[in-house]
Structure formats: structure tokens, C-alpha cells
Coordinates of N, CA and C in Angstrom, one line a residue:
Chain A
X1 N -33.8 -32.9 18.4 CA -33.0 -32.3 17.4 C -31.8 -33.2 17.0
X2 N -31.6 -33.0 15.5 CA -30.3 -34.0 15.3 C -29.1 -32.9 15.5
X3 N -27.8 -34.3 15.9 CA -27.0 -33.7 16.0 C -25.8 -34.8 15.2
X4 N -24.2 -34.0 15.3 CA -23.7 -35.2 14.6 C -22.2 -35.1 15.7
X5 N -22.0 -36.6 15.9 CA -20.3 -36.0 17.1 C -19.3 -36.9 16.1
X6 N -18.3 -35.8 15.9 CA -17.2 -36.9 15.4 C -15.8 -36.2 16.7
X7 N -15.3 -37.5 17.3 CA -14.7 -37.1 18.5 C -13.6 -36.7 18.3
X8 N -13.2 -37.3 17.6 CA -11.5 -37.1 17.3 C -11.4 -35.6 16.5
X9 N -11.1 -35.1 16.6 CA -10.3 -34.0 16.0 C -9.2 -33.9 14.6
X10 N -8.3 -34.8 15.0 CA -7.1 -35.2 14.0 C -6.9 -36.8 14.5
X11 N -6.6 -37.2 12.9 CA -6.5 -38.4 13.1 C -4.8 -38.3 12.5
X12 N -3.7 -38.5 13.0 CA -2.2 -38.6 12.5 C -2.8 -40.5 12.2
X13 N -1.7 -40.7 10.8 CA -1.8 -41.9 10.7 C -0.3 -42.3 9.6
X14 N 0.5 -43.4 9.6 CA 1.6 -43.8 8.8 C 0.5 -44.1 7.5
X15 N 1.5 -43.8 6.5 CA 1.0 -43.9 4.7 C 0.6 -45.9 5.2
X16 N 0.1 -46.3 4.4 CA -0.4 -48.1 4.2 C -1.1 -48.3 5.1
X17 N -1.3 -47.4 6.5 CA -1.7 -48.0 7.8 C -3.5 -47.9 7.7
X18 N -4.2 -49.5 8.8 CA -5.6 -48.4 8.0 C -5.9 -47.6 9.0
X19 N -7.4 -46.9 9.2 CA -8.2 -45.8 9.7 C -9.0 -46.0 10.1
X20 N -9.8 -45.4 10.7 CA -11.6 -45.4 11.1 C -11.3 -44.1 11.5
X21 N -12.5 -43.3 10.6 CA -12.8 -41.9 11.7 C -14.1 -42.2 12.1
X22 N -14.6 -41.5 13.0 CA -15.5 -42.1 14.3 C -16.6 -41.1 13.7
X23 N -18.1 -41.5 13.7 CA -19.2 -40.2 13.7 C -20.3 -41.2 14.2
X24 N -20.8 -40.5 15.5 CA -22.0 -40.6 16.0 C -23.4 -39.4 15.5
X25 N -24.6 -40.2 15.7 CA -25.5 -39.1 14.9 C -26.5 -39.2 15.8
X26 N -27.7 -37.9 16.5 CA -28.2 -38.6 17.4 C -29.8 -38.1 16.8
X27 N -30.7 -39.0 16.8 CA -31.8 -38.8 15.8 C -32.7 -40.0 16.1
X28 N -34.1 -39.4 16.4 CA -35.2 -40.1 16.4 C -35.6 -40.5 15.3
X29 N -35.5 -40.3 14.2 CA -36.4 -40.5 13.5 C -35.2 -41.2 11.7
X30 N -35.8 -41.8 10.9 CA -34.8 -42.0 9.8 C -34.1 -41.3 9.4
X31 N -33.0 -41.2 8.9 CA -32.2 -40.1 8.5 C -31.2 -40.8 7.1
X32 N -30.6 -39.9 6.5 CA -30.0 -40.0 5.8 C -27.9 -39.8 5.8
X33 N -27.0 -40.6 5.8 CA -26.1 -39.9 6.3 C -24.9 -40.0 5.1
X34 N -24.0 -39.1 5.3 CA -23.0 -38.4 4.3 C -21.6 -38.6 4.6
X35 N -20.7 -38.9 4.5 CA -19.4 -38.5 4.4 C -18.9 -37.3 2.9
X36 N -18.1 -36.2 4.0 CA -17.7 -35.4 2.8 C -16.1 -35.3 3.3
X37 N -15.7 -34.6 2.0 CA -14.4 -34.6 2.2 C -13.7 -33.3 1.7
X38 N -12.8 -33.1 2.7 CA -12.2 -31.3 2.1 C -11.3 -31.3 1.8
X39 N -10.4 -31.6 1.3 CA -9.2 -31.0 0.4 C -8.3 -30.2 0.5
X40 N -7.1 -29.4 1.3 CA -6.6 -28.1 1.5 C -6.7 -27.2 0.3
X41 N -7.9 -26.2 1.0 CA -7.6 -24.9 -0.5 C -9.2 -25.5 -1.5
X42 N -10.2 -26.4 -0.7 CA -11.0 -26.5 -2.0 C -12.5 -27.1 -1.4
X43 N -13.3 -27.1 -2.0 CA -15.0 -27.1 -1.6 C -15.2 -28.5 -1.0
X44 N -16.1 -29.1 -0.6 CA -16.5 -30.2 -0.1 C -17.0 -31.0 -1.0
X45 N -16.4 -32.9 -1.1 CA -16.8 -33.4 -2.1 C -17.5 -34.8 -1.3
X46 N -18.5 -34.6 -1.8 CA -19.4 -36.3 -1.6 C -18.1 -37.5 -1.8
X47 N -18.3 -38.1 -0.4 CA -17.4 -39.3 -0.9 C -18.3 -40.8 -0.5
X48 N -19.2 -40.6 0.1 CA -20.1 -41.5 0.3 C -21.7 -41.5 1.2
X49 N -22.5 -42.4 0.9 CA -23.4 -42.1 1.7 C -24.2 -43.0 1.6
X50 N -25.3 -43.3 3.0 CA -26.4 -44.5 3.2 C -27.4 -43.6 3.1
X51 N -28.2 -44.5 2.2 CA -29.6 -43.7 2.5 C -30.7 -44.9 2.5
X52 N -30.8 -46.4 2.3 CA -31.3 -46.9 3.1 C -30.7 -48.6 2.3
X53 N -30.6 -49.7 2.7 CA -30.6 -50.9 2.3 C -29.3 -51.3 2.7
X54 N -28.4 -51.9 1.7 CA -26.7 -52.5 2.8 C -26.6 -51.3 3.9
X55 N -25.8 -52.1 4.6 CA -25.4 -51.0 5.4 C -23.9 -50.4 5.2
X56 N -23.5 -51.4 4.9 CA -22.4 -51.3 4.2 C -21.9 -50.3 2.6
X57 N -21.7 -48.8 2.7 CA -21.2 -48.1 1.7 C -20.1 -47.9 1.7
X58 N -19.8 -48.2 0.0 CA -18.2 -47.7 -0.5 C -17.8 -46.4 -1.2
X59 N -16.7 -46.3 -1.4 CA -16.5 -45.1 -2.5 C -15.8 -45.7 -3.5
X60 N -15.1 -44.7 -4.2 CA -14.2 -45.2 -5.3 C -13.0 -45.0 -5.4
X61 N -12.9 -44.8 -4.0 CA -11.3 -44.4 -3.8 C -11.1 -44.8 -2.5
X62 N -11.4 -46.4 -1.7 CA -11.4 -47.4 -1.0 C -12.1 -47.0 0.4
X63 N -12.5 -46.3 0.4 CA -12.9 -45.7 1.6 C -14.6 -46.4 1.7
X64 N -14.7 -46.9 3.1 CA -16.0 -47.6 3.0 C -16.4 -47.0 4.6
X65 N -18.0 -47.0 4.8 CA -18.6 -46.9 5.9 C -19.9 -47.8 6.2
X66 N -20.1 -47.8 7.5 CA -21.2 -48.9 8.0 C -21.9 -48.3 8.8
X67 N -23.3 -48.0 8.5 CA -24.6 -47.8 9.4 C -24.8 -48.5 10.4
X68 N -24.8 -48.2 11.5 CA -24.9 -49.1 12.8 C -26.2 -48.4 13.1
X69 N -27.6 -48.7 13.2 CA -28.5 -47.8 13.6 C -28.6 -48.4 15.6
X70 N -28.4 -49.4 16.0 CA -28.1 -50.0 17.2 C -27.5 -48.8 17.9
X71 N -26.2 -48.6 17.4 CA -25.0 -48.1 17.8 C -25.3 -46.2 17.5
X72 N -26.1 -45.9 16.4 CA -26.2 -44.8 15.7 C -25.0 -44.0 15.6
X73 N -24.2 -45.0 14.4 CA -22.6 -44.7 14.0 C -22.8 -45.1 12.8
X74 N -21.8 -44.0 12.3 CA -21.5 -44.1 10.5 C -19.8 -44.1 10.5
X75 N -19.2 -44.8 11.1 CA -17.8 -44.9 11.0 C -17.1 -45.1 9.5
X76 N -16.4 -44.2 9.4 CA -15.4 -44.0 7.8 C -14.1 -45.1 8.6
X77 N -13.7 -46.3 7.1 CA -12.9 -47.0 7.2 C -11.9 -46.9 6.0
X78 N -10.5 -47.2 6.1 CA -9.3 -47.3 4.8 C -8.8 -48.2 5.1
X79 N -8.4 -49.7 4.8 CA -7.5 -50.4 5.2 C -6.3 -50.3 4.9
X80 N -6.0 -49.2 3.6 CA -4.6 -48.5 3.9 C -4.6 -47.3 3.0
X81 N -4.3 -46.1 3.8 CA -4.0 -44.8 3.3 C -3.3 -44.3 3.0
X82 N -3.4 -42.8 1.7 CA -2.2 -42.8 1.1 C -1.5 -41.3 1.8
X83 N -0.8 -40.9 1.2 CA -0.4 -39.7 1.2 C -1.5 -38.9 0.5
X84 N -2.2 -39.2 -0.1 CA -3.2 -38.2 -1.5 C -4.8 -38.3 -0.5
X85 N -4.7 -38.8 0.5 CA -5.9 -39.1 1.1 C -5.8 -38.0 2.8
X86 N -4.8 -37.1 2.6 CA -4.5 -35.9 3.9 C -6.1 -35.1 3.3
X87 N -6.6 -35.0 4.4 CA -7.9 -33.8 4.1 C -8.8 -33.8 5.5
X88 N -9.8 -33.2 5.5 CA -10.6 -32.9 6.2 C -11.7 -33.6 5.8
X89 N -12.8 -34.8 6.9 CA -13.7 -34.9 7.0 C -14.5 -34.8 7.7
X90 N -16.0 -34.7 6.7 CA -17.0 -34.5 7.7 C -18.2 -35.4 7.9
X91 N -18.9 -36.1 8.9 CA -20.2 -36.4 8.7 C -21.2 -35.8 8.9
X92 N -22.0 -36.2 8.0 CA -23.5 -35.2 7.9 C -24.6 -35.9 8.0
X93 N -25.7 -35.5 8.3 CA -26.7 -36.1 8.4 C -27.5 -35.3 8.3
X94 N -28.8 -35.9 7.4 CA -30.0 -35.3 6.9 C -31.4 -36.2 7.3
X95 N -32.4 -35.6 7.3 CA -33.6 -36.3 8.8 C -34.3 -36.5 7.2
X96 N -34.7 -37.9 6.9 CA -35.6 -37.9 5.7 C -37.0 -37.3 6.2
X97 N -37.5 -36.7 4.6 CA -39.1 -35.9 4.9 C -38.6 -34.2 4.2
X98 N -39.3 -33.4 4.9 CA -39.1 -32.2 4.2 C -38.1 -31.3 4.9
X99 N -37.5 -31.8 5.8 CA -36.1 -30.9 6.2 C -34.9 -31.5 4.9
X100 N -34.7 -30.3 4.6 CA -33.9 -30.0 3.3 C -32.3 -30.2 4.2
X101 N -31.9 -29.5 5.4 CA -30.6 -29.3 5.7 C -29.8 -30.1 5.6
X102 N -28.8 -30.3 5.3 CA -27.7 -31.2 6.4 C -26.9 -30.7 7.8
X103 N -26.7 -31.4 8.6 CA -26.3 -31.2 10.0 C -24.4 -31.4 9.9
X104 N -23.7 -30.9 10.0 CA -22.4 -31.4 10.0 C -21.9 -31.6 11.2
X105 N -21.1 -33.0 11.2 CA -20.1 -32.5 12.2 C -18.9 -31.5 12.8
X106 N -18.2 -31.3 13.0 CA -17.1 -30.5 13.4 C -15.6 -31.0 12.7
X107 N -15.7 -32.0 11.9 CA -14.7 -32.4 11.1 C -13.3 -33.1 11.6
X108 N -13.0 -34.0 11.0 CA -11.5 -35.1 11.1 C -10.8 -34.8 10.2
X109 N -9.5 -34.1 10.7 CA -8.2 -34.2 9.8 C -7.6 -35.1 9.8
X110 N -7.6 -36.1 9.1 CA -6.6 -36.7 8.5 C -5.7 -36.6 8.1
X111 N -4.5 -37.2 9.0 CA -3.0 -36.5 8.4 C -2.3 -38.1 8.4
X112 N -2.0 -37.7 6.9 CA -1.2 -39.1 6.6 C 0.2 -38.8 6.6
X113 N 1.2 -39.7 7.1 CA 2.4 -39.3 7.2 C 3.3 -40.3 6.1
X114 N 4.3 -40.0 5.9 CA 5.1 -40.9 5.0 C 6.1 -42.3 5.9
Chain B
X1 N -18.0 -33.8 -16.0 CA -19.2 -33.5 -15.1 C -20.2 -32.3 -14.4
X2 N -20.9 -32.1 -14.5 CA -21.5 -31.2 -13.9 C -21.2 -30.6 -12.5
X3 N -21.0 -29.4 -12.1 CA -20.4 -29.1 -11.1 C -21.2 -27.8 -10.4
X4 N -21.1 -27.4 -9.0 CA -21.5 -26.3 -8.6 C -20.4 -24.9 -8.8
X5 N -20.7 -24.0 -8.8 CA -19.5 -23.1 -9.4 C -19.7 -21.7 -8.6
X6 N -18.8 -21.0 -8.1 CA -19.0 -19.8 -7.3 C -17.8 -18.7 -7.5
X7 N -18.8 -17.4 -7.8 CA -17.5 -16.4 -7.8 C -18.0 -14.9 -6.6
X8 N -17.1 -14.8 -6.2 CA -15.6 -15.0 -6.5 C -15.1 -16.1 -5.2
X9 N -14.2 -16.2 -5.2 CA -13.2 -17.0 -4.8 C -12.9 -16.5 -3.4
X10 N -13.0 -15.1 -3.4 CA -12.6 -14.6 -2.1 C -12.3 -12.5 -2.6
X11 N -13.6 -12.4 -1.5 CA -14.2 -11.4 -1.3 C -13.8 -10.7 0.0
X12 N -13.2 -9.1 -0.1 CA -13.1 -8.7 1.1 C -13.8 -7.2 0.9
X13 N -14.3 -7.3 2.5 CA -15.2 -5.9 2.4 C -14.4 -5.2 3.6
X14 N -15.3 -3.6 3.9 CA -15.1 -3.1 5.0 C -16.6 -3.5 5.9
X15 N -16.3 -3.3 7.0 CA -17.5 -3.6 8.2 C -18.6 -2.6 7.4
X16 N -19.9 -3.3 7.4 CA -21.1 -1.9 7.1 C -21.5 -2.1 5.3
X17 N -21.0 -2.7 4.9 CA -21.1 -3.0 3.2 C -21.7 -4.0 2.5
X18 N -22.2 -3.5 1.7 CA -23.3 -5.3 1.3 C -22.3 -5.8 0.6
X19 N -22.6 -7.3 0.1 CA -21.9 -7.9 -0.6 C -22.9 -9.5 -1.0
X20 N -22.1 -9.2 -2.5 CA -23.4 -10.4 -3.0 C -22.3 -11.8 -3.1
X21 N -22.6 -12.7 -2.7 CA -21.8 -13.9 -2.9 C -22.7 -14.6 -4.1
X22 N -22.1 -14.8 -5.2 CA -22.5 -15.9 -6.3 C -22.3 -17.2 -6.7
X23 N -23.5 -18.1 -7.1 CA -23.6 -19.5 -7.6 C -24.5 -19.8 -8.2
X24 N -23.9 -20.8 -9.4 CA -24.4 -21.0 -10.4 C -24.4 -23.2 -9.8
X25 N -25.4 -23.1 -9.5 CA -25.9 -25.1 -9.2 C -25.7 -25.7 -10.5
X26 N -25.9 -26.6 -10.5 CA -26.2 -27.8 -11.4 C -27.4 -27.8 -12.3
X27 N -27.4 -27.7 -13.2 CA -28.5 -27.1 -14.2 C -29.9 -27.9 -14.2
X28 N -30.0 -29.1 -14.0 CA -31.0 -29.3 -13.9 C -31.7 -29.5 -12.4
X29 N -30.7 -29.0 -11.5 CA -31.4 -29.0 -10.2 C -32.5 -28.0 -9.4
X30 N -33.3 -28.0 -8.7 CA -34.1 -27.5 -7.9 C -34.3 -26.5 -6.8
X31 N -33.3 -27.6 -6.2 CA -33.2 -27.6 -4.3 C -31.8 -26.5 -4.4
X32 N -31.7 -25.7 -3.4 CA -30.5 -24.6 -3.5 C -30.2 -24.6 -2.0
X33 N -28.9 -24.3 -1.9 CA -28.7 -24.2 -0.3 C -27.4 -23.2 0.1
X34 N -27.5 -22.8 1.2 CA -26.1 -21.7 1.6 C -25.8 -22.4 2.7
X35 N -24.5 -22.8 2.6 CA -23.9 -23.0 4.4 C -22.5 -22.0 4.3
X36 N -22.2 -22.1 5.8 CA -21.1 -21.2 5.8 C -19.8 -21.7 7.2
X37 N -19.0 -22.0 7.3 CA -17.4 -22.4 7.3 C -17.0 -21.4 8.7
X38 N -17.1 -20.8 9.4 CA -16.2 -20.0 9.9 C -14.7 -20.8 10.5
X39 N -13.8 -19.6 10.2 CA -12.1 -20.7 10.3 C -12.1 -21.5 11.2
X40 N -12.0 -23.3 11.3 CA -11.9 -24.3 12.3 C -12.9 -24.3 13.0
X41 N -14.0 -24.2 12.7 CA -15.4 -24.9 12.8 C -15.8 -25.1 11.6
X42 N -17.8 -25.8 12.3 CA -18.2 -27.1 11.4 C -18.8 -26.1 10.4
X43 N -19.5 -27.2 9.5 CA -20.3 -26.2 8.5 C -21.7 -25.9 9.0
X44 N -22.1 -24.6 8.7 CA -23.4 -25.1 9.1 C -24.4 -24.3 8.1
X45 N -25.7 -24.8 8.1 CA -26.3 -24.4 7.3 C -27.1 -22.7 7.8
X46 N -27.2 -22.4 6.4 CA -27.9 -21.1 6.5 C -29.3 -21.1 6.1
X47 N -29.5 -21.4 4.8 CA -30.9 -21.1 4.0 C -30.7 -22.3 3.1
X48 N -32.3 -22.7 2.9 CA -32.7 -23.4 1.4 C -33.6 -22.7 0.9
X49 N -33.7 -23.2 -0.7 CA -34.7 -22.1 -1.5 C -35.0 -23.0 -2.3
X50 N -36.4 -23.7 -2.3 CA -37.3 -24.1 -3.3 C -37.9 -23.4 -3.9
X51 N -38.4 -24.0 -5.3 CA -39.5 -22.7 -6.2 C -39.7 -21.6 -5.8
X52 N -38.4 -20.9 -5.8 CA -38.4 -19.3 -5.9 C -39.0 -18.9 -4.6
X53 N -38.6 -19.8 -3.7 CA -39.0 -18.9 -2.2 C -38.0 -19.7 -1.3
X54 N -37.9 -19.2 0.3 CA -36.8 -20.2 1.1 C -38.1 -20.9 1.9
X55 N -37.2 -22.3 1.6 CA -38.3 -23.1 1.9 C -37.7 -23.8 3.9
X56 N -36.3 -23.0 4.2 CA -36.1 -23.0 5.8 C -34.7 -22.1 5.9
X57 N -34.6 -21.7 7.1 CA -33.6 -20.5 7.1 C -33.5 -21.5 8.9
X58 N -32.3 -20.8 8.4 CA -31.3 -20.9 10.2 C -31.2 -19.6 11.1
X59 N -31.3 -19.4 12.3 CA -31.0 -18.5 13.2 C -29.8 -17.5 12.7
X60 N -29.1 -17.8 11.9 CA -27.8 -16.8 11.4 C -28.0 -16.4 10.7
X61 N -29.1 -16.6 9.9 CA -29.7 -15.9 8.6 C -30.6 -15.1 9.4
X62 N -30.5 -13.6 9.5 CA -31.5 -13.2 10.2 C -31.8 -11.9 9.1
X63 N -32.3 -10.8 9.2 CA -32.8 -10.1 8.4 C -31.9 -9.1 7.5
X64 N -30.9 -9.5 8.0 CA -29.3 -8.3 6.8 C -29.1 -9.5 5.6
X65 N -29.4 -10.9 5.7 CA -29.1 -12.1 4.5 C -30.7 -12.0 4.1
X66 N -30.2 -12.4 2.5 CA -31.0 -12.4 1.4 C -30.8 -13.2 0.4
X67 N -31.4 -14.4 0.0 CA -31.1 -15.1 -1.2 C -32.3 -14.8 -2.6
X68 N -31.3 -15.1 -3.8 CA -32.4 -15.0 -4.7 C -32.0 -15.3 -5.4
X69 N -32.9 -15.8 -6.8 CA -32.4 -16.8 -7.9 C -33.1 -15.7 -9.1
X70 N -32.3 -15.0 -9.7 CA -32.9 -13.7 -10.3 C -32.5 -14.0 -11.6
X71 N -32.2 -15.2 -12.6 CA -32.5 -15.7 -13.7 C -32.8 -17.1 -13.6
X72 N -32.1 -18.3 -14.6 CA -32.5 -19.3 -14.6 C -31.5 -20.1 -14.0
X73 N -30.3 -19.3 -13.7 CA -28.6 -19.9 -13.7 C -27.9 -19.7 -12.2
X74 N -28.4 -18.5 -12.2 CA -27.9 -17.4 -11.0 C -28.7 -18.0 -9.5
X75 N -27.7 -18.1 -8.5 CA -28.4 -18.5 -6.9 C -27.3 -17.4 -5.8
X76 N -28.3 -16.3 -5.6 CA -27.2 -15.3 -4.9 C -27.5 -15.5 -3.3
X77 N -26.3 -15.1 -2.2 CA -26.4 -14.5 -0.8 C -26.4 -13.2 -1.4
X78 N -26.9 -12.5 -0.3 CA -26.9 -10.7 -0.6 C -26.4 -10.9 1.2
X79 N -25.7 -10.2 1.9 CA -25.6 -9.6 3.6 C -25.7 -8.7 3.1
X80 N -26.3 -7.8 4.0 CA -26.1 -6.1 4.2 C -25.6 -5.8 5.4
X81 N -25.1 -4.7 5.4 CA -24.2 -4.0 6.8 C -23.5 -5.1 7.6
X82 N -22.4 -5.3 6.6 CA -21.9 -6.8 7.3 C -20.9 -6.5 8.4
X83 N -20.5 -7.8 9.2 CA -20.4 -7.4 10.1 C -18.6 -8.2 11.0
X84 N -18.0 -8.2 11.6 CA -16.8 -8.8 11.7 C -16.8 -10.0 11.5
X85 N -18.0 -10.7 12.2 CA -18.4 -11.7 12.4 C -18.6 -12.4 11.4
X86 N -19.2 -12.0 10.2 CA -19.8 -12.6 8.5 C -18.6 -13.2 8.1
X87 N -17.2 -13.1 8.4 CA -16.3 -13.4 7.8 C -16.3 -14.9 8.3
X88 N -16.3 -15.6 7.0 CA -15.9 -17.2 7.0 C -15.8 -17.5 5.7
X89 N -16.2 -19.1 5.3 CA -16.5 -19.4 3.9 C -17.5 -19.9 3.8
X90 N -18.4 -19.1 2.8 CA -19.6 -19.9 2.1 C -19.5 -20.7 1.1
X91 N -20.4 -21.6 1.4 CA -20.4 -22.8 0.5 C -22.2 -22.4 -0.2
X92 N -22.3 -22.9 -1.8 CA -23.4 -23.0 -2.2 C -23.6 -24.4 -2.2
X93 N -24.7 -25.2 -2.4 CA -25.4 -26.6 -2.9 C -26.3 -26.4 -3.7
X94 N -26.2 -27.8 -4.2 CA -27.5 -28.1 -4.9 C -28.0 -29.4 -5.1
X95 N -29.2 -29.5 -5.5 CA -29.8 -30.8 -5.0 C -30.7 -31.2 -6.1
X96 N -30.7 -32.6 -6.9 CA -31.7 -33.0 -8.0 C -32.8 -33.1 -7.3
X97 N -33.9 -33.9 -8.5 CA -35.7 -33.6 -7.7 C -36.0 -34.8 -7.0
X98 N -34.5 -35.8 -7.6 CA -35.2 -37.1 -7.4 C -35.3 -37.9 -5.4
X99 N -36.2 -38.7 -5.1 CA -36.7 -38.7 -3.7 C -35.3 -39.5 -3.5
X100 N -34.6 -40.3 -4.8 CA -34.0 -41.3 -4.3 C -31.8 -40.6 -4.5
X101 N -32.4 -39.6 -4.5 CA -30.7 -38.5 -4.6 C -30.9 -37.8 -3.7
X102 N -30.9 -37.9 -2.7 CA -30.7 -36.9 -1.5 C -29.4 -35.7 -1.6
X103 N -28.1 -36.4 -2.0 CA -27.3 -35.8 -1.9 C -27.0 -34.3 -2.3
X104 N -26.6 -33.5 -1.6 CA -26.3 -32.2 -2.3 C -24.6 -32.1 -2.2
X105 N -24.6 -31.2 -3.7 CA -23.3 -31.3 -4.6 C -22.8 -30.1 -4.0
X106 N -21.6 -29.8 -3.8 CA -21.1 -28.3 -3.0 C -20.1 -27.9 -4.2
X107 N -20.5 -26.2 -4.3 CA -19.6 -25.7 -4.9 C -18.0 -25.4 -3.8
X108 N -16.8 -24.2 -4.8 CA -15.7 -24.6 -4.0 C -15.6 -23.8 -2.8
X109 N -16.9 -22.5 -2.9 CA -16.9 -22.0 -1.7 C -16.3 -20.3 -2.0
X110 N -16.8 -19.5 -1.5 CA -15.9 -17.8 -1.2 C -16.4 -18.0 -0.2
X111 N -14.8 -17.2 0.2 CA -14.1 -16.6 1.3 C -14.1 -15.2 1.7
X112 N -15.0 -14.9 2.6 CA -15.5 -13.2 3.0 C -14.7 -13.0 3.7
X113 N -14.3 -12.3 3.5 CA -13.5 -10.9 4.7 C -13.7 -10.1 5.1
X114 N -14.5 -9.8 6.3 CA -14.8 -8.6 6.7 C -14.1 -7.6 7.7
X115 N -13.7 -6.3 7.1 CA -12.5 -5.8 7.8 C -13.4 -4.6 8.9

């Protein structure tokens, strides 16, 4: 069965300083994996995702992640965060083939401080 | 842009009452999905629904949940005799045809209240 661990709970962090939120995924077989992102007060937005080639994915709002299939880690990175980047994340993972679901994790708050 | 869309916003019932939660996907998409939020936990999934049938349901989805897509626009939950428990947030998705877009788009989600 897949699963997804993101350990940390809350991440407190100073505005400019950078980040890594942690997501382990545990899965036999290829999968597909997601970063989303929550907002206070609003739905879940795609902020990035590997689904197969670099390993290395970006967004558009500096936030980058790396597929470690060795490691089976999708670590979210910022080398510097703002105040507009406080939210809730989650990693997800989806098993390629005909399982439709995504798996989430339990989600990282990110709290950026001034 | 194209967006997922859901009303209402936030729904409150008494224990024992059906309630239909609504979304309207992404218009040229397919693939449909319900997850649901309970306060400070993860998300998890409920149902998906390919060509007008569920093509996998979750253990929470048991026989009082009901999805249907009853025009070309419309993607409903139905619960019946809901229950303290039902209270969280649902989230709808949706998903294009293509092998190489996996991603599914989330609407902003209702908020059930069950009293």
C-alpha cells in the first residue's frame, strides 16, 4: 500500500531564510508525486509535480522539489521565503496505471515570520 | 483560467439529513473525484467517477454517499442520514484525458456541519 510521511508538522521559519519541507512516500511500484498548497480560508492549489524525467521540479513562485527514488523523498525547497508563502502543505502521491487516487500526507504549516 | 468551482461554501445540517454538496470541474475534463478534510487532518480520498460510473470508492464512502453527474456540468456528493462525524471539508477534482497530465485541479472546497 502507498503511503506518504511528512514529519514535521510546522515548519516556523524568519521571512529571507530558506526551507525544506520533508515528504517521504513509500511505494513499490512507479508513482507519480505532487506538492499542493493551502492557503488560510481556501482550496488546494497544484504547486508542483514529477511525473517522470529531471528530477529536479520547479514552480513559479521559487519553490523547487527533487525526486530521490534511492531515498523515496520529494523534499519541497525555498532559498528564501516570504511572508505571502505562510500556508499549508501537502505531499501527494499517485501509483501510475489505473488507480485514479491521490494519497496525501498529513500536511506542513509553514509559518513565516517577519 | 479554468477552474474547479463548488457551492456552497459551507453547509450546515442537523444529524439525520441528506445533503447534496456541488461541483462544477473543468469543462473539458473526464476524471471526477471527492476527497474530504476533517479539521487538522490529511485529505483523503473518497470516490472517483469515470464515464458515468465510480470507477473506485474508499471505505468512508460506504452506502449513505452517493455521487452523480446528472447533466454535462454538474458532479454531486449526495450523504444521507448524516452523521456527527460527516462534518469536515470536501474538496471536488478534476482531471484531463491526457496520460501525460496526471494532475488533478481542486475546487475551494464546502464546509459541512453536522449538528
Amino acid at each position: 500500500a502507498q503511503s506518504v510521511t511528512q514529519l514535521d508538522s510546522q515548519v516556523p521559519v524568519f521571512e529571507e531564510a530558506p526551507v525544506e519541507l520533508r515528504c517521504n512516500y513509500s511505494s513499490s511500484v512507479s508513482v507519480y508525486l505532487f506538492w499542493y498548497v493551502q492557503y488560510p480560508n481556501q482550496g488546494l492549489q497544484l504547486l508542483l509535480k514529477y511525473l517522470s524525467g529531471s528530477t529536479l521540479v520547479e514552480s513559479i513562485n521559487g519553490f523547487e522539489a527533487e525526486f530521490n527514488k534511492s531515498q523515496t523523498s520529494f523534499h519541497l525547497r525555498k532559498p528564501s521565503v516570504h511572508i505571502s508563502d505562510t500556508a499549508e502543505y501537502f505531499c501527494a502521491v499517485r501509483r501510475g496505471g489505473a488507480t485514479n487516487k491521490l494519497i496525501f500526507g498529513t500536511g506542513t504549516l509553514l509559518a513565516v515570520q517577519p | 483560467e479554468p477552474e474547479v468551482t463548488q457551492t456552497p461554501s459551507h453547509q450546515v445540517t442537523q444529524m439525520g439529513q441528506e445533503v447534496i454538496l456541488r461541483c462544477v470541474p473543468i469543462s473539458n475534463h473526464l476524471y471526477f473525484y471527492w476527497y474530504r478534510q476533517i479539521l487538522g487532518q490529511k485529505v483523503e480520498f473518497l470516490v472517483s467517477f469515470y464515464n458515468n460510473e465510480i470507477s473506485e470508492k474508499s471505505e468512508i464512502f460506504d452506502d449513505r454517499f452517493s455521487v452523480e453527474r446528472p447533466d454535462g456540468s454538474n458532479f454531486t456528493l449526495k450523504i444521507r442520514s448524516t452523521k456527527l462525524e460527516d462534518s469536515a471539508m470536501y474538496f471536488c477534482a478534476s482531471r484531463g484525458t491526457s496520460g501525460s497530465a496526471p494532475e488533478q485541479f481542486f475546487g475551494p472546497g464546502t464546509r459541512l456541519t453536522v449538528l
